[in-house]
Coordinates of C-alpha atoms and ligand atoms in Angstrom, one line a residue:
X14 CA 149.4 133.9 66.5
X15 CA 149.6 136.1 69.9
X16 CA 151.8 136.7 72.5
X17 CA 149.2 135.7 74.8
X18 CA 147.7 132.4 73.7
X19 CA 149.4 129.9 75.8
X20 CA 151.7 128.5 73.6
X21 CA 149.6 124.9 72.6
X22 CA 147.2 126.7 71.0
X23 CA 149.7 127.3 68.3
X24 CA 149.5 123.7 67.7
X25 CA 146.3 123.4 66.9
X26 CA 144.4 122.4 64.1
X27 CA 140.4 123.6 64.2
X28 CA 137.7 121.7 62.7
X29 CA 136.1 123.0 60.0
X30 CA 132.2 122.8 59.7
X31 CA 130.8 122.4 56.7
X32 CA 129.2 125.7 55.2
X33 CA 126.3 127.5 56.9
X34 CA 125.1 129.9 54.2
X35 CA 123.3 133.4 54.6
X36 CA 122.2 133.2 51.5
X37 CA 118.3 131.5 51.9
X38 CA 117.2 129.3 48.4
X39 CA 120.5 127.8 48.6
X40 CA 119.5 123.9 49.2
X41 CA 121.6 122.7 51.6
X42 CA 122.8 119.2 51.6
X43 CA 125.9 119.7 53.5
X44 CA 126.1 118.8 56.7
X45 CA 123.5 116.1 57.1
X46 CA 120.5 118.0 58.8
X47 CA 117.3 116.2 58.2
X48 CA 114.7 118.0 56.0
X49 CA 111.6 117.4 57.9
X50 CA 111.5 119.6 61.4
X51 CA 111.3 118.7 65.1
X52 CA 108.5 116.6 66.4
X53 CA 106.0 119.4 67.4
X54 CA 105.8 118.4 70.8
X55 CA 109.4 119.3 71.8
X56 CA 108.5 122.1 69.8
X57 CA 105.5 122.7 73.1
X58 CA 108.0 121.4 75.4
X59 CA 110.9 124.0 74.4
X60 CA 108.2 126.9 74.1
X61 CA 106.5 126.2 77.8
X62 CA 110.4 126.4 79.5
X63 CA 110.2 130.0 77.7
X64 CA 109.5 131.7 81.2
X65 CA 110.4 133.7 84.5
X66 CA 111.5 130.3 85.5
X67 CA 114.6 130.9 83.0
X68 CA 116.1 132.9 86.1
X69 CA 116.5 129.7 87.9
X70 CA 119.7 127.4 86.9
X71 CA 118.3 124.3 85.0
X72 CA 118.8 120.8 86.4
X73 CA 122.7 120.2 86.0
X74 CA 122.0 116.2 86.2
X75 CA 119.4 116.7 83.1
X76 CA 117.5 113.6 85.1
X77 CA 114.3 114.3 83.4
X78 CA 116.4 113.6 79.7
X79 CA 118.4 111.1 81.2
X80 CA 115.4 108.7 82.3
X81 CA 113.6 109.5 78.6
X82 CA 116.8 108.3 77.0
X83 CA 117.0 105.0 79.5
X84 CA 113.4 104.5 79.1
X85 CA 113.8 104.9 75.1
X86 CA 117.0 102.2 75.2
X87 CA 115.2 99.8 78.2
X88 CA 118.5 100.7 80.2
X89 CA 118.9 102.4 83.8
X90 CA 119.3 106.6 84.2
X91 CA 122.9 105.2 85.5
X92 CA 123.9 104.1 81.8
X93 CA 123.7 107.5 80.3
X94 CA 125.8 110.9 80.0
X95 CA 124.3 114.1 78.1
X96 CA 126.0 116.7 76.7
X97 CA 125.9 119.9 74.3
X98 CA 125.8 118.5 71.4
X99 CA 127.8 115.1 71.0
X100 CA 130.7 117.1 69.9
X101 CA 130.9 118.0 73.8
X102 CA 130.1 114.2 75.1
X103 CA 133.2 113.0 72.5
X104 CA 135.4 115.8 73.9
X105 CA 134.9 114.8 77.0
X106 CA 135.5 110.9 76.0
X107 CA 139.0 111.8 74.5
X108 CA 139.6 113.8 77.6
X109 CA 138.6 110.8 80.2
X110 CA 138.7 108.0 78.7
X111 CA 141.8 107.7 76.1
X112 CA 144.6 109.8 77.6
X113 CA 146.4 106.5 78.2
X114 CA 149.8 107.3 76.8
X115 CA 149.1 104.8 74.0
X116 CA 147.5 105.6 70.2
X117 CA 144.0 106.0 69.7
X118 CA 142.8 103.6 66.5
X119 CA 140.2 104.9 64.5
X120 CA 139.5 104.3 60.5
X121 CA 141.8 106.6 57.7
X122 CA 138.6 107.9 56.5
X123 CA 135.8 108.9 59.4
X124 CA 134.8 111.4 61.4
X125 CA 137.3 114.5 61.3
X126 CA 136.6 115.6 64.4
X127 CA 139.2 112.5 65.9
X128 CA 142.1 113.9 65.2
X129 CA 141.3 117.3 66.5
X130 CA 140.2 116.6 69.7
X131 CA 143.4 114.5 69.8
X132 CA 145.4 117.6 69.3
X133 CA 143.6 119.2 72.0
X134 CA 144.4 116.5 74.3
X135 CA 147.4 115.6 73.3
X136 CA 146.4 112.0 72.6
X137 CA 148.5 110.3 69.9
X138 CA 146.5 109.0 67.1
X139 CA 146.9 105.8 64.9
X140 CA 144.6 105.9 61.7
X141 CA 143.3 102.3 60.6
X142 CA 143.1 101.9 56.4
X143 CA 139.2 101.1 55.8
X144 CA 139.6 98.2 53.1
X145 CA 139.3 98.7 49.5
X146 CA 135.5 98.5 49.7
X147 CA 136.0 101.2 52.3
X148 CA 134.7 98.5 55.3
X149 CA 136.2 98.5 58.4
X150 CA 138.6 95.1 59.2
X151 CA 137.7 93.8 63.2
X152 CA 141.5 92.0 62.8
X153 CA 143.5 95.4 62.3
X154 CA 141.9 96.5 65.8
X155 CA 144.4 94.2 67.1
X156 CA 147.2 96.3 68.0
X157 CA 148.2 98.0 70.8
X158 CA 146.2 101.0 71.8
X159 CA 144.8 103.4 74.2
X160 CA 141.3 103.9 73.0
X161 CA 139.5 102.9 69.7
X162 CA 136.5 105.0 68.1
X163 CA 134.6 104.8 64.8
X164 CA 131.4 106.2 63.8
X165 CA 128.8 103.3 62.9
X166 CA 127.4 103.7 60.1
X167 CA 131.2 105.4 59.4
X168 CA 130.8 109.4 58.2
X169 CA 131.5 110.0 55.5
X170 CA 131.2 106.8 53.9
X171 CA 127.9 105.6 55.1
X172 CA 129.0 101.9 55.6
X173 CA 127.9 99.9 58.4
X174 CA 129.6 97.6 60.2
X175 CA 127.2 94.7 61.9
X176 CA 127.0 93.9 65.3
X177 CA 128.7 91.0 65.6
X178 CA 132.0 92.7 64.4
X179 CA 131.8 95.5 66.7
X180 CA 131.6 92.6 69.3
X181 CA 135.1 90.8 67.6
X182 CA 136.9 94.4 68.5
X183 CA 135.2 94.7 72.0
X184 CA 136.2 91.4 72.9
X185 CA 139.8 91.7 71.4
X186 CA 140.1 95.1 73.3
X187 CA 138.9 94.1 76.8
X188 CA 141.3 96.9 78.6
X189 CA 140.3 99.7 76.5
X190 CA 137.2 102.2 75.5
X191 CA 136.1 101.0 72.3
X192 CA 133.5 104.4 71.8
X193 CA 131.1 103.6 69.2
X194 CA 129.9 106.9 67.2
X195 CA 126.1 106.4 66.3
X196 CA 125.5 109.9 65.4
X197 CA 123.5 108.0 62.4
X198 CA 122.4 104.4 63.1
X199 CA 118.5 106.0 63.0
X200 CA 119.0 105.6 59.5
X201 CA 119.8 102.1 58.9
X202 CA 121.4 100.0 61.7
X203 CA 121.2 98.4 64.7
X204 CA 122.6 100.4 67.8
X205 CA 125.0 98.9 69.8
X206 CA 123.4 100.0 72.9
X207 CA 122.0 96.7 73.5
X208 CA 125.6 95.3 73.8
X209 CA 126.4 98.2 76.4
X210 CA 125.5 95.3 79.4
X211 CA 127.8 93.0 78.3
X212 CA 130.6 94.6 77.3
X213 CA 131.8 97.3 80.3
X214 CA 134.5 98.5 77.9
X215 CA 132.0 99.8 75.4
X216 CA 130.9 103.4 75.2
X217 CA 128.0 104.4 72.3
X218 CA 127.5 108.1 71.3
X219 CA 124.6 109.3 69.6
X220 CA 123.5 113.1 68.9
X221 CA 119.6 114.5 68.5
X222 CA 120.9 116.5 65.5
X223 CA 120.1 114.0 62.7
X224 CA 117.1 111.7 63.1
X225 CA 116.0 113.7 65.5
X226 CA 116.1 117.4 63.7
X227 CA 117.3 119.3 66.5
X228 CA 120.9 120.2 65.0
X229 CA 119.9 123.8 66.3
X230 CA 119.1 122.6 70.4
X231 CA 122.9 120.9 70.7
X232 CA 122.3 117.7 72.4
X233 CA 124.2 114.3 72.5
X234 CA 124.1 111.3 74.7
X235 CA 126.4 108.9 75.8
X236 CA 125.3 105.2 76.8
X237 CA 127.4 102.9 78.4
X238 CA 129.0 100.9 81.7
X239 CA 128.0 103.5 85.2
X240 CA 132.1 103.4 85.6
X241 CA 132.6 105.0 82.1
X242 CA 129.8 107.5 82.9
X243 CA 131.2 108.1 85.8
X244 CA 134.1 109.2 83.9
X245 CA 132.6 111.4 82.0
X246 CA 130.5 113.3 84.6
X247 CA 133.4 113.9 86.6
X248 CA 135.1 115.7 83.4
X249 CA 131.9 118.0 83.1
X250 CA 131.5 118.9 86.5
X251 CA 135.0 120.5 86.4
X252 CA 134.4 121.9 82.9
X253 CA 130.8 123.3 82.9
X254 CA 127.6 122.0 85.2
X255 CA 125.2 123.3 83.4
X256 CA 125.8 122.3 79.6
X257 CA 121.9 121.9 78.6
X258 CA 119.8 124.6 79.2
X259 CA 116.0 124.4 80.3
X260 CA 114.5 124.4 76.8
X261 CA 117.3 121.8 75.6
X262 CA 116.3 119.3 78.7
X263 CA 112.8 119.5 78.2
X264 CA 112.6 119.6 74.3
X265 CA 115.4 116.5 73.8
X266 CA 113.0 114.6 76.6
X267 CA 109.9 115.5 74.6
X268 CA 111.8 114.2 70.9
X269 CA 112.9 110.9 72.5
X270 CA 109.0 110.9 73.7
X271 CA 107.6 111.1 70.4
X272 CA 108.4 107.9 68.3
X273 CA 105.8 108.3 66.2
X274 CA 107.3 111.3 64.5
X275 CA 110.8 110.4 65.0
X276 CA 109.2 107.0 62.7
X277 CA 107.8 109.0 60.1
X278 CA 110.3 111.4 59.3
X279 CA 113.2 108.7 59.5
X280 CA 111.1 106.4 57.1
X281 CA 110.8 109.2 54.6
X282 CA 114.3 110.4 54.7
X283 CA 115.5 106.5 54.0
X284 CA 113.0 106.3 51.1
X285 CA 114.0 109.1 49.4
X286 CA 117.7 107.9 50.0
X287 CA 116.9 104.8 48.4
X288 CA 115.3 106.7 45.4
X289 CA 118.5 109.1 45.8
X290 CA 120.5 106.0 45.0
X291 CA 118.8 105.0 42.2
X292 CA 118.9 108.1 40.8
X293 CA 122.6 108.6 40.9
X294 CA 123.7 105.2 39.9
X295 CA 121.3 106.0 36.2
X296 CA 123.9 109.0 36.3
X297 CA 126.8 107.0 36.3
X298 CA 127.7 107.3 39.9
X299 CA 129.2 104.8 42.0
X300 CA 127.1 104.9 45.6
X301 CA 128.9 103.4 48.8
X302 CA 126.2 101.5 50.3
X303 CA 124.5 103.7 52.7
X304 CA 122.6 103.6 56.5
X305 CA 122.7 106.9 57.2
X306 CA 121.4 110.1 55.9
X307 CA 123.7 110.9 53.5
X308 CA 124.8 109.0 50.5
X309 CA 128.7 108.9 49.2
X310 CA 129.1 108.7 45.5
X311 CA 132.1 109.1 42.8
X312 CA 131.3 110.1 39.2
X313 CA 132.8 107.6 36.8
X314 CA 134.0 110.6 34.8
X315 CA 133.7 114.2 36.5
X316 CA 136.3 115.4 38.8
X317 CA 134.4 115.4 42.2
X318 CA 135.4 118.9 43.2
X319 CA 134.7 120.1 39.8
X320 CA 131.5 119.1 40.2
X321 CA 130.8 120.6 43.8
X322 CA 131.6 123.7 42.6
X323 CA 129.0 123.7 39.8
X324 CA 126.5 122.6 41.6
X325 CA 126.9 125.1 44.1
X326 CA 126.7 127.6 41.1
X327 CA 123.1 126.5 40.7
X328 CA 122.0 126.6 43.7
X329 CA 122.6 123.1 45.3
X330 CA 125.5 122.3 48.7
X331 CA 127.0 118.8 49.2
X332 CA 130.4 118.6 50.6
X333 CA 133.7 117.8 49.4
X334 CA 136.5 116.2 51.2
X335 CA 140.0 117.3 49.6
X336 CA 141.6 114.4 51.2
X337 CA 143.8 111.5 49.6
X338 CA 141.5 108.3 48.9
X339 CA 138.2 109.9 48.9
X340 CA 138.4 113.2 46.9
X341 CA 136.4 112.2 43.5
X342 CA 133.9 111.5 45.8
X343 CA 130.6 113.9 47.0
X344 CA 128.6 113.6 50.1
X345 CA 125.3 114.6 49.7
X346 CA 122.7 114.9 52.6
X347 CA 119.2 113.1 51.5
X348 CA 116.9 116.4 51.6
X349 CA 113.1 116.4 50.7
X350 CA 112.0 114.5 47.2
X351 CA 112.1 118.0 45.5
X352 CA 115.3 119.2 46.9
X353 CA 116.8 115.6 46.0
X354 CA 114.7 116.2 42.4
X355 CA 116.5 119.3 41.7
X356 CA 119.6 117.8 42.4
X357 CA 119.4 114.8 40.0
X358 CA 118.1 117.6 37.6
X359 CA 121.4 120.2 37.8
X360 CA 123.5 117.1 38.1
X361 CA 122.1 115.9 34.7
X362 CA 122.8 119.5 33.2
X363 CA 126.4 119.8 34.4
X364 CA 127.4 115.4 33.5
Ligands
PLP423 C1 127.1 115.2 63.2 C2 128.1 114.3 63.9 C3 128.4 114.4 65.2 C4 128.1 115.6 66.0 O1 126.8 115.8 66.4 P1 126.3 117.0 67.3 O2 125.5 116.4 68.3 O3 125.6 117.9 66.4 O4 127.6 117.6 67.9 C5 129.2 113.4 65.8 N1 129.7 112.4 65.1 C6 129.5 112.3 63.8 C7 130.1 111.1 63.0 C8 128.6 113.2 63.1 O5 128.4 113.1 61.8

């Protein structure tokens, strides 16, 4: 507390990332970073913006990313935002689009980022019970509201919902946002992009920093309706015109370009979840069904927090949640096959 903070800030509650350690050998399986590096030519791309030319201002439109994420989705330059990171493009969503003096719906358990950036803006929020199974209901996005987000697959579950239910709440919700968070849909679904046409009341979010490895550049995109991105823009041109810098531009326009990596990394990260899976259910887990890159799992025995802390003992990060409904369980980020090896293996010492 200070004298000098205007006095909101007292009222805020700050997200808390999950752990970057400076200790290296740690293996990190924490906060969902993909194992397998950048596609090597955004690597070229980043390096060749290295130059005198980093005098100059980059492109505060980011046209050259925008057209490789329209011509990636088959939509026009007109349908997308960027950002710094999607953390900055859902910022700027709660800041435009759902200030409408009504409660934001989004699931008890999802992103925890939601109810932050509510308190930053002041939106009043209305968390939605996941069923039993932890699924999200379409019917209890019925009510009145001001905004409706989710991630899809939901963090940190994993769960997906399909597309025709994300059309139910869209078309029960015609007069609000309904902001659909794909930050992992690489890993399993069906994005909801192709439904951005025919709904102009749907918003979808995804971020490079997962199937794309480039947690370290900080880039995010936003498709949806021109009117919403309208929206949007007009929120970062009075908060920061140049959020990407030139090596961000060019290397996120270089990693949408390369499919074929972006293919063979995905497919080995969801093979090795689906080994992961295995592996933890002959441990007496109980795995949430999983399409992302992460897998959700409670012990049918060991406290879950017990458990996170021995395995960080030896060596090995997941994250634990200490919140009501979900804290026997672990979420573990799928790493390489021997990072997910030695994880089965100090698991089996410490059951
Ligand atoms: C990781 C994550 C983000 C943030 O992605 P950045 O682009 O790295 O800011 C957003 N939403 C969900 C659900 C995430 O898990």
């Amino acid at each position: 507390m200070s004298k000098f903070w205007s006095p909101f800030v007292n009222t805020l509650v700050p997200y808390v990332p999950g752990e970057q350690p400076k200790i290296a050998r740690l293996i990190k399986l924490n906060t969902n970073e993909n194992p397998y590096g950048p596609s090597p030519k955004a690597l070229a791309a980043m390096q060749a913006q290295i130059s005198d030319d980093l005098r100059l201002y980059p492109d505060p439109n980011c046209d050259l990313l925008k057209l490789a994420v329209a011509d990636y989705y088959s939509v026009s330059p007109q349908y997308v935002f960027v950002g710094n990171g999607s953390d900055e493009v859902l910022a700027h969503a709660f800041h435009g689009l759902f200030q409408h003096g009504k409660p934001l719906l989004f699931p008890d358990i999802s992103y925890s980022f939601y109810p932050v950036y509510c308190g930053l803006y002041g939106i009043e929020q209305q968390p939605v019970a996941l069923d039993e199974h932890f699924q999200i209901r379409p019917e209890d996005y019925q009510q009145p509201n001001g905004g409706i987000i989710f991630p899809n697959p939901n963090a940190p579950t994993g769960c997906l919902l399909e597309l025709d239910k994300i059309e139910q709440i869209l078309q029960a919700n015609p007069d609000s946002v309904v902001l659909v968070d794909e930050a992992y849909i690489d890993f399993g679904g069906e994005s909801a992009i192709s439904l951005v046409k025919k709904y102009d009341n749907l918003l979808v979010t995804q971020t490079l920093s997962k199937s794309r490895s480039l947690a370290g550049l900080r880039v995010g995109i936003a498709v949806g309706h021109p009117d919403l991105i309208e929206g949007l823009e007009r929120i970062k041109n009075s908060f920061n015109s140049y959020p990407l810098d030139r090596a961000a531009i060019a290397g996120a326009a270089a990693a949408f370009a390369d499919v074929e990596h972006f293919h063979s990394t995905r497919n080995k990260v969801i093979a090795s979840r689906e080994w992961l899976v295995e592996a933890l259910t002959a441990l007496d887990f109980e795995v949430l069904p999983s399409a992302a890159n992460f897998v959700f799992a409670r012990h049918s025995k060991r406290d879950a927090q017990q458990l996170s802390t021995q395995l960080r003992e030896q060596g090995v990060l997941v994250r634990h949640f200490k919140q009501t409904r979900i804290d026997q369980f672990l979420r573990i980020t799928i790493g390489t096959d021997e990072q997910n090896q030695t994880l089965v293996d100090v698991l089996k010492n410490c059951i």
